Every structure is written in C-alpha cells, then in structure tokens.
PDB file of C-alpha atoms in Angstrom:
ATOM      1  CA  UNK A   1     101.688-111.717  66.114  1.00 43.00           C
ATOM      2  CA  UNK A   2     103.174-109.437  68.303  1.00 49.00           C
ATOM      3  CA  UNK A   3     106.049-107.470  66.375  1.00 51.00           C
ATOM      4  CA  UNK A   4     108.053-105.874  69.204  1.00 52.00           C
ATOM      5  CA  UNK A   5     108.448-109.008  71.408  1.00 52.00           C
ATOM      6  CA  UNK A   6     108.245-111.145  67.979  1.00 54.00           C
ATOM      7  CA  UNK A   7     106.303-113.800  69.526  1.00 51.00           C
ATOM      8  CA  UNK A   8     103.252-115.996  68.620  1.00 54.00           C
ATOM      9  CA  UNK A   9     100.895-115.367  71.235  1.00 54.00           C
ATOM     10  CA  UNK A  10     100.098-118.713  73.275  1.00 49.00           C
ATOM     11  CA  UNK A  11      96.228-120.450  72.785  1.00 47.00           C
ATOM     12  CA  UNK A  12      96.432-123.027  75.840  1.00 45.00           C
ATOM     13  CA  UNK A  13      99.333-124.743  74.679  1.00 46.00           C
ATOM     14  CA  UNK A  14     100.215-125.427  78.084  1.00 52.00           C
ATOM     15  CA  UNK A  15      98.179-125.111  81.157  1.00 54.00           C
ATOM     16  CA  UNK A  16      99.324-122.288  81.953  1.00 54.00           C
ATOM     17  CA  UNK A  17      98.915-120.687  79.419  1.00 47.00           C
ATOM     18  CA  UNK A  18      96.335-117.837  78.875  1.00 46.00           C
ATOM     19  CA  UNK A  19      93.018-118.748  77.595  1.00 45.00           C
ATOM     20  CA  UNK A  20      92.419-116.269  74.645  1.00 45.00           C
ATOM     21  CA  UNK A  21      88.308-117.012  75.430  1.00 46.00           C
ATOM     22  CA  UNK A  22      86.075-115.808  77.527  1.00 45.00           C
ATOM     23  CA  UNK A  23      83.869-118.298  79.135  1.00 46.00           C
ATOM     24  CA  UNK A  24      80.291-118.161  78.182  1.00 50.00           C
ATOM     25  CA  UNK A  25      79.322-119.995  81.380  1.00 48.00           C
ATOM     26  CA  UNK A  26      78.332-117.871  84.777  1.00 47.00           C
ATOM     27  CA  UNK A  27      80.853-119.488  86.554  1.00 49.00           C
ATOM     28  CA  UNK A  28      83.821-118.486  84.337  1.00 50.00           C
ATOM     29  CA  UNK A  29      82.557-115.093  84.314  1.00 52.00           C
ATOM     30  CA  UNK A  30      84.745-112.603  86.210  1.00 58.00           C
ATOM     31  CA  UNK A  31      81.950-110.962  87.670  1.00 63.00           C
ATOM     32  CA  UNK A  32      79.587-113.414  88.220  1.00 69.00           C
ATOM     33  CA  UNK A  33      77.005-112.466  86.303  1.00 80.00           C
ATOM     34  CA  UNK A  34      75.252-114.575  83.505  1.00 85.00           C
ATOM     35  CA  UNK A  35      76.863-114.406  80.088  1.00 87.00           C
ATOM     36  CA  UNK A  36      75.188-111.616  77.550  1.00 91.00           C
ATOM     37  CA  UNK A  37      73.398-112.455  74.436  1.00 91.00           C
ATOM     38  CA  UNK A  38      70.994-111.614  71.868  1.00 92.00           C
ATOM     39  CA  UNK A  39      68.425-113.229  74.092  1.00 90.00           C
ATOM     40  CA  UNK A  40      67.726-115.344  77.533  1.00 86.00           C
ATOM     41  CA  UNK A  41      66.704-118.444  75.707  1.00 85.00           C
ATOM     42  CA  UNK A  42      69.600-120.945  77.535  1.00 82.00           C
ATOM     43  CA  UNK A  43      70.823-122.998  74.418  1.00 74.00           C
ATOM     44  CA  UNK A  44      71.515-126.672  75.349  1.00 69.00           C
ATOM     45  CA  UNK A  45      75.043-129.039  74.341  1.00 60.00           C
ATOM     46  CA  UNK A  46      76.238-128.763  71.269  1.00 58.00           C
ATOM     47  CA  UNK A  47      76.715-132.418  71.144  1.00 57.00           C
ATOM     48  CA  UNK A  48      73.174-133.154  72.747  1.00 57.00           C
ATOM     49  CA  UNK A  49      74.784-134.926  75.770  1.00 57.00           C
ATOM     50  CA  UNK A  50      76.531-133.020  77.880  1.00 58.00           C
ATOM     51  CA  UNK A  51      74.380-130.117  80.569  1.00 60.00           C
ATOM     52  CA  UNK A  52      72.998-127.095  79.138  1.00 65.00           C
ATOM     53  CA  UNK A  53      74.877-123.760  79.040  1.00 72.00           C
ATOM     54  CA  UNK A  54      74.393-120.969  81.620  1.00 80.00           C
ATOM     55  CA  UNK A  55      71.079-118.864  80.714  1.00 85.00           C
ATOM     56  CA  UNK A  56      72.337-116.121  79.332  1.00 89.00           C
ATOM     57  CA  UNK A  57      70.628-112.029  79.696  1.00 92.00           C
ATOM     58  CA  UNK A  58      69.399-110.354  77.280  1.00 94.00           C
ATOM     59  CA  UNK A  59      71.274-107.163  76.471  1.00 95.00           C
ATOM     60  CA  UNK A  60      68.856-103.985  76.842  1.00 96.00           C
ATOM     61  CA  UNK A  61      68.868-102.140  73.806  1.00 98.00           C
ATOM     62  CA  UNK A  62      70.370 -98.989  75.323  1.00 98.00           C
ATOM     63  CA  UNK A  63      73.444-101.178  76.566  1.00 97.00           C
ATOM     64  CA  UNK A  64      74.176-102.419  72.852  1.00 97.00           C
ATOM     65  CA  UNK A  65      76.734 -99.144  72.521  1.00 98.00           C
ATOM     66  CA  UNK A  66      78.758 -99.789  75.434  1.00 97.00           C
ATOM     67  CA  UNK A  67      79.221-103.346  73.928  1.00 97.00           C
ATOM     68  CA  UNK A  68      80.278-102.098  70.282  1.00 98.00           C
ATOM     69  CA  UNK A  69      82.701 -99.223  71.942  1.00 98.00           C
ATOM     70  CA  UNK A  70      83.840-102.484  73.810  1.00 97.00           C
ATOM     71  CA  UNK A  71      85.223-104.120  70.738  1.00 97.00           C
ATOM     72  CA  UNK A  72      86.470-100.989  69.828  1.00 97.00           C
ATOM     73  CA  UNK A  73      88.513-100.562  72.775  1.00 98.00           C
ATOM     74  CA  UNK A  74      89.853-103.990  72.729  1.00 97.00           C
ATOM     75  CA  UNK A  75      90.598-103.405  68.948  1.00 97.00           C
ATOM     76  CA  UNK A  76      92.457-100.035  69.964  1.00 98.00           C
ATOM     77  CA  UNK A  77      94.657-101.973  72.561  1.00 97.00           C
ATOM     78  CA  UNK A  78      95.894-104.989  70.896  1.00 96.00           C
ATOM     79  CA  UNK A  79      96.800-103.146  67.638  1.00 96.00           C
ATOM     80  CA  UNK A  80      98.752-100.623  70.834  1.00 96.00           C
ATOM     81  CA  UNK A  81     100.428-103.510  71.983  1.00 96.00           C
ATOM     82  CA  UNK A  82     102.122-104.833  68.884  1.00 95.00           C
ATOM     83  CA  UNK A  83      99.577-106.832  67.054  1.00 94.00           C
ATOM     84  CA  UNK A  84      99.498-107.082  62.991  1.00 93.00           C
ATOM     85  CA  UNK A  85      95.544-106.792  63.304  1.00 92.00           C
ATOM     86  CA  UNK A  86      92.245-108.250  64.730  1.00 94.00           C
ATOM     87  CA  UNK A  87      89.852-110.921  63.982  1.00 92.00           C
ATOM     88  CA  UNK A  88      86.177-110.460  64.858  1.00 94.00           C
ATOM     89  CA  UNK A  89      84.772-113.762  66.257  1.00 91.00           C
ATOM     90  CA  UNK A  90      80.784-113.544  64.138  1.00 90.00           C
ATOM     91  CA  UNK A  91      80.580-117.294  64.611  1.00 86.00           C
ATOM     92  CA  UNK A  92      80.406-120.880  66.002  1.00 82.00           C
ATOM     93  CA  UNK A  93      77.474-119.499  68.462  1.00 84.00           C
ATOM     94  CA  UNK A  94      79.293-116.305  70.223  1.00 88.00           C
ATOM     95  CA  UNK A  95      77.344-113.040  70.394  1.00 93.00           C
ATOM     96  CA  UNK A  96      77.784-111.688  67.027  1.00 95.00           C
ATOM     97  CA  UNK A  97      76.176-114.662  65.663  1.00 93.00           C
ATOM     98  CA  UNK A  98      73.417-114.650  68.002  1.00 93.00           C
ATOM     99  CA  UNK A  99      72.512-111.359  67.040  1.00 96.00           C
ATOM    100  CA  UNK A 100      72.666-112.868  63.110  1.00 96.00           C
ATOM    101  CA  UNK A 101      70.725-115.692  63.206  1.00 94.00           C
ATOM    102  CA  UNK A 102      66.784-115.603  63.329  1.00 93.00           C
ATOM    103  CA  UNK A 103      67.223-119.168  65.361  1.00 90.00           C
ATOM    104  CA  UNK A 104      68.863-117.191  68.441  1.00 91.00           C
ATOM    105  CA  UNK A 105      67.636-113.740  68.661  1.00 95.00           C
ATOM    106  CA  UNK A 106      63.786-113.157  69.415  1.00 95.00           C
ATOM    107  CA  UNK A 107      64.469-109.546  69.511  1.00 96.00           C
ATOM    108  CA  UNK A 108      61.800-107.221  68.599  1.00 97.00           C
ATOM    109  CA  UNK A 109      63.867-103.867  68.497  1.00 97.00           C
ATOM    110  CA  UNK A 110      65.832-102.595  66.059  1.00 98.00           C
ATOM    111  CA  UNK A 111      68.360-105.481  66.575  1.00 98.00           C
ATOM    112  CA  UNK A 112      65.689-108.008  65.750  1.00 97.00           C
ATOM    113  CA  UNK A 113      63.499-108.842  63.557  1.00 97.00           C
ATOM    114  CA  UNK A 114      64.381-108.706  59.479  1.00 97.00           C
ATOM    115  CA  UNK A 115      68.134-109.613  58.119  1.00 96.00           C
ATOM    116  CA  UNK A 116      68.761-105.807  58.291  1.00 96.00           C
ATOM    117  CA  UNK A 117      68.115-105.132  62.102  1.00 98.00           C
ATOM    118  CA  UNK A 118      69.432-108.718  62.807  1.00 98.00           C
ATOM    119  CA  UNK A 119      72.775-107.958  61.414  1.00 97.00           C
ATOM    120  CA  UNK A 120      72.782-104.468  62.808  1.00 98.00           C
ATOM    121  CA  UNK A 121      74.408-105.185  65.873  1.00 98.00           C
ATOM    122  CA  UNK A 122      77.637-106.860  63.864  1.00 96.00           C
ATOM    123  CA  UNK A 123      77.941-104.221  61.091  1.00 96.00           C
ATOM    124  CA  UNK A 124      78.255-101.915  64.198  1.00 97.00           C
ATOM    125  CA  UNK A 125      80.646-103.571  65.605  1.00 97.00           C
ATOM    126  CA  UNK A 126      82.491-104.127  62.629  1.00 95.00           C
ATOM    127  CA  UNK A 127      82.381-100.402  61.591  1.00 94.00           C
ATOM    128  CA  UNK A 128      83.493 -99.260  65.025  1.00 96.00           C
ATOM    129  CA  UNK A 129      86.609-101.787  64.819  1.00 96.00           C
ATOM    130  CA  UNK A 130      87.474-100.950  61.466  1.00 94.00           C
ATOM    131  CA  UNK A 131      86.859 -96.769  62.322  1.00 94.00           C
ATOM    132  CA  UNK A 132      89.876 -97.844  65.535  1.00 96.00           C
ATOM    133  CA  UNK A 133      92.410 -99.869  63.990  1.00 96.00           C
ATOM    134  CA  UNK A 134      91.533 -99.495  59.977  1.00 92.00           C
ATOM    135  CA  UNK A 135      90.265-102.108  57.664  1.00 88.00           C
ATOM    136  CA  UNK A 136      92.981-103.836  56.626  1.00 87.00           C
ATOM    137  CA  UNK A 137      94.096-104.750  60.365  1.00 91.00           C
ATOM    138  CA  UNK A 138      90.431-106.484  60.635  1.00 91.00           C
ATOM    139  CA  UNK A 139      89.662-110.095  59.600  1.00 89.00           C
ATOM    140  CA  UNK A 140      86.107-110.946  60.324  1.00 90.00           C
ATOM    141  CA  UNK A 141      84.884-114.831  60.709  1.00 87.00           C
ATOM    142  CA  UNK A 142      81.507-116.186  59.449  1.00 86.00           C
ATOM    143  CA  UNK A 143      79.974-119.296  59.594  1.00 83.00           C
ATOM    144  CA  UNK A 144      76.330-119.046  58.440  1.00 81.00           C
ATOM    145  CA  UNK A 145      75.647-122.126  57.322  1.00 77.00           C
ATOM    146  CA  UNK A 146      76.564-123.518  60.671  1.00 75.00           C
ATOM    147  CA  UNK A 147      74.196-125.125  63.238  1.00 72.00           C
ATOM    148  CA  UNK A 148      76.238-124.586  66.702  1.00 67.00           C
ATOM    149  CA  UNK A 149      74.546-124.822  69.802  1.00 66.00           C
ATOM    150  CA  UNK A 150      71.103-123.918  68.215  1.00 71.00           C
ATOM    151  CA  UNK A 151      72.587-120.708  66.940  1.00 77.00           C
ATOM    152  CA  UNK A 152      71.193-121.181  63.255  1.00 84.00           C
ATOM    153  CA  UNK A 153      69.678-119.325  60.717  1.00 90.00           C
ATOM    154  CA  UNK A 154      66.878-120.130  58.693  1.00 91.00           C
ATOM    155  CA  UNK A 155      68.222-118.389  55.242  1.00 93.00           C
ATOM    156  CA  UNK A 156      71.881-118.683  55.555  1.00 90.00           C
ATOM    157  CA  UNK A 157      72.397-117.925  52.019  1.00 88.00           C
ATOM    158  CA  UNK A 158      70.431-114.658  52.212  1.00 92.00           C
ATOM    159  CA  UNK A 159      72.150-114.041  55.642  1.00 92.00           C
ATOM    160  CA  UNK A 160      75.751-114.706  54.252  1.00 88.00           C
ATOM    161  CA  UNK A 161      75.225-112.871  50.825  1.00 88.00           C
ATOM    162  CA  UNK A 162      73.693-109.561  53.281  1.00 92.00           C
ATOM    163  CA  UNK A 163      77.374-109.965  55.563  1.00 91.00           C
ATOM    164  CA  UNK A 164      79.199-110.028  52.494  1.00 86.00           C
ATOM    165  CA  UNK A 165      77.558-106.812  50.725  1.00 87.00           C
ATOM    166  CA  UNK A 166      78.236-105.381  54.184  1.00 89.00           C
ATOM    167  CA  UNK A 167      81.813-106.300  54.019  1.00 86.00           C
ATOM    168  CA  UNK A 168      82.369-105.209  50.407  1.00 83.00           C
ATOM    169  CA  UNK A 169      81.772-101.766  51.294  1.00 81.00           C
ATOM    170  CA  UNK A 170      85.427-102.377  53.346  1.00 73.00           C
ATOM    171  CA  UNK A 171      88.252-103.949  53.111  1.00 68.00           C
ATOM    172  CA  UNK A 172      88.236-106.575  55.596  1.00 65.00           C
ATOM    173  CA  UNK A 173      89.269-110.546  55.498  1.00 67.00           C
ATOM    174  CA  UNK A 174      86.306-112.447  55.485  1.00 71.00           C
ATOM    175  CA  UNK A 175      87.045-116.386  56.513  1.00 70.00           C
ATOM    176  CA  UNK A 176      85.056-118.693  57.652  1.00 63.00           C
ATOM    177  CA  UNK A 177      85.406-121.720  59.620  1.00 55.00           C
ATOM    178  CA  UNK A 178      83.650-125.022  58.309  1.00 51.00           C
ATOM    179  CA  UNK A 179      85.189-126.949  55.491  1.00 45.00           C
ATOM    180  CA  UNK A 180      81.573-128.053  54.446  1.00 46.00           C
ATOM    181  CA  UNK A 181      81.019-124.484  53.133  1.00 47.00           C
ATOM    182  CA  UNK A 182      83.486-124.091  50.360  1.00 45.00           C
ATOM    183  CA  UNK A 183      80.714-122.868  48.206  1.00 46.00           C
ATOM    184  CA  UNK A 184      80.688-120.318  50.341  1.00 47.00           C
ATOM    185  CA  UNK A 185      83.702-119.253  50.828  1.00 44.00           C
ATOM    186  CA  UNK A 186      85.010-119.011  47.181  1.00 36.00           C
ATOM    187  CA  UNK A 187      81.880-116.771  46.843  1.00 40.00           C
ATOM    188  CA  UNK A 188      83.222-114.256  49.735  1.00 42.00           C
ATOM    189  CA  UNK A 189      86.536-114.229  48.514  1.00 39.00           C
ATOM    190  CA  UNK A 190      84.936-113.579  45.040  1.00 32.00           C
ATOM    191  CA  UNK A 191      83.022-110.799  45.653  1.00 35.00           C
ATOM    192  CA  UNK A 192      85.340-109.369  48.110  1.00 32.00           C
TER     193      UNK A 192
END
C-alpha cells in the first residue's frame, strides 16, 4: 500500500488498469526481445491445450548481476514511492523458480547444477533486495512443490527445506501460494 496517496494499488481491476506483470511472451515484451530464463528450453501450456510459450534466452552468466541489481533497483523505488515493502515473486514458473528447479534449468555454471548453485541466483537476489530496502520490508513467495508450466523440481522437500535455511538467516515473510502444501507452510512459518 502506498502510504502518502493511501491507496491500494490497482491489479487489473478494470481494463485500464495497470498490469502489475510483465509478460513472459515476446510479444508483450517492450523491447521485443524473447523473455529471459534459466534456460532456452520453450515450456509448453500449463493446461496442456492452449500454444506453447515464447522460447525464452538463456541469460549468460556474466549478465546474472545486472539482473539481481535489477531487483534491487526496483526494490529501492517502490519502497521511494510510498510502499510498506516488497514481495519477491520465486514461484508459479517466473525466473526465480526457473533458476530453483532442476526440471527448468540445464545450467552447467555456477547457477546450475546441485541445490546450492541452483538456488544461487535467488539467494542473490534476495540478499541484494533485503541489503536495499531491509528485511522486514521483503516478503518472499515459494511454491516448491508446484508443477507450473514444467517448472518442477525433482526434490521439493530438499529444495524448500535449503530456501528456508536460506531465509532463516533473515528476517523475511516466507508465503507460499498452493493450498495443497500446508505441510509446508506450517513448517516455514515454524522454523522461521
């Protein structure tokens, strides 16, 4: 919520209306180019039916900064323009989560590979957000039991219990956003 104007801010309520998402498509990209991932496998529908999603590119390793100081900057600013805090999106398929789960990301670089270097890329971004706005502006979501657009992990018990050690170390809002997982989340809020 943003204090000064004391407003809820809109999500496509109307159609006009900001959309508070990027689109992952190539077509809804301002630029043009093809959305950014973990890798340039092109996922199909979530639902099975409908076409498959733009082929995403591969981020190069050396442009993996420029995206974390991203967040960070767009942390920065909407804590600047009145916001209570910020939610890192780590789930339902979106780039953190591609990054997470062994299903999506084929990397073979330090962002790839074992839990560790396949969670680097979030813990990054999560300790450049909370190092911008502090920890207890920062909610973070998780959903790794989830199977979204092929975005799935084969352990998600080892890969949620790794998030939440990472967490623990700050003092950030973990949620997460499937109702089948309530196992799961009494254990983050637990441990937290």
């Amino acid at each position: 919520m943003a204090k000064e104007k004391d407003l809820i801010t809109p999500y496509n309520y109307t159609p006009e209306s900001p959309s508070p998402c990027r689109s992952t498509e190539k077509e809804g990209q301002s630029d043009g180019q093809a959305p950014i991932s973990s890798t340039d496998k092109q996922m199909t529908s979530d639902v099975g039916t409908g076409p498959a999603y733009s082929k995403p590119r591969r981020l190069a390793t050396e442009e993996i900064p420029g995206i974390v100081g991203d967040f960070q900057r767009a942390a920065r600013n909407a804590v600047e323009a009145g916001f209570d805090g910020v939610e890192i999106h780590g789930s339902h398929g979106y780039l953190l989560e591609q990054f997470m789960n062994d299903g999506t990301n084929d990397r073979d670089d330090e962002y790839g590979g074992g839990l560790d270097n396949r969670c680097r890329f979030a813990v990054e971004v999560i300790d450049a957000v909370f190092c911008e706005v502090g920890a207890r502006r920062v909610g973070v979501t998780l959903s790794p039991f989830a199977d979204f657009v092929e975005c799935a992990d084969a352990d998600p018990v080892a890969l949620a219990d790794y998030m939440v050690r990472q967490l623990n170390m700050h003092e950030a809002y973990v949620t997460s956003r499937f109702w089948e997982e309530t196992e799961c989340i009494l254990y983050m809020r637990c441990v937290c």
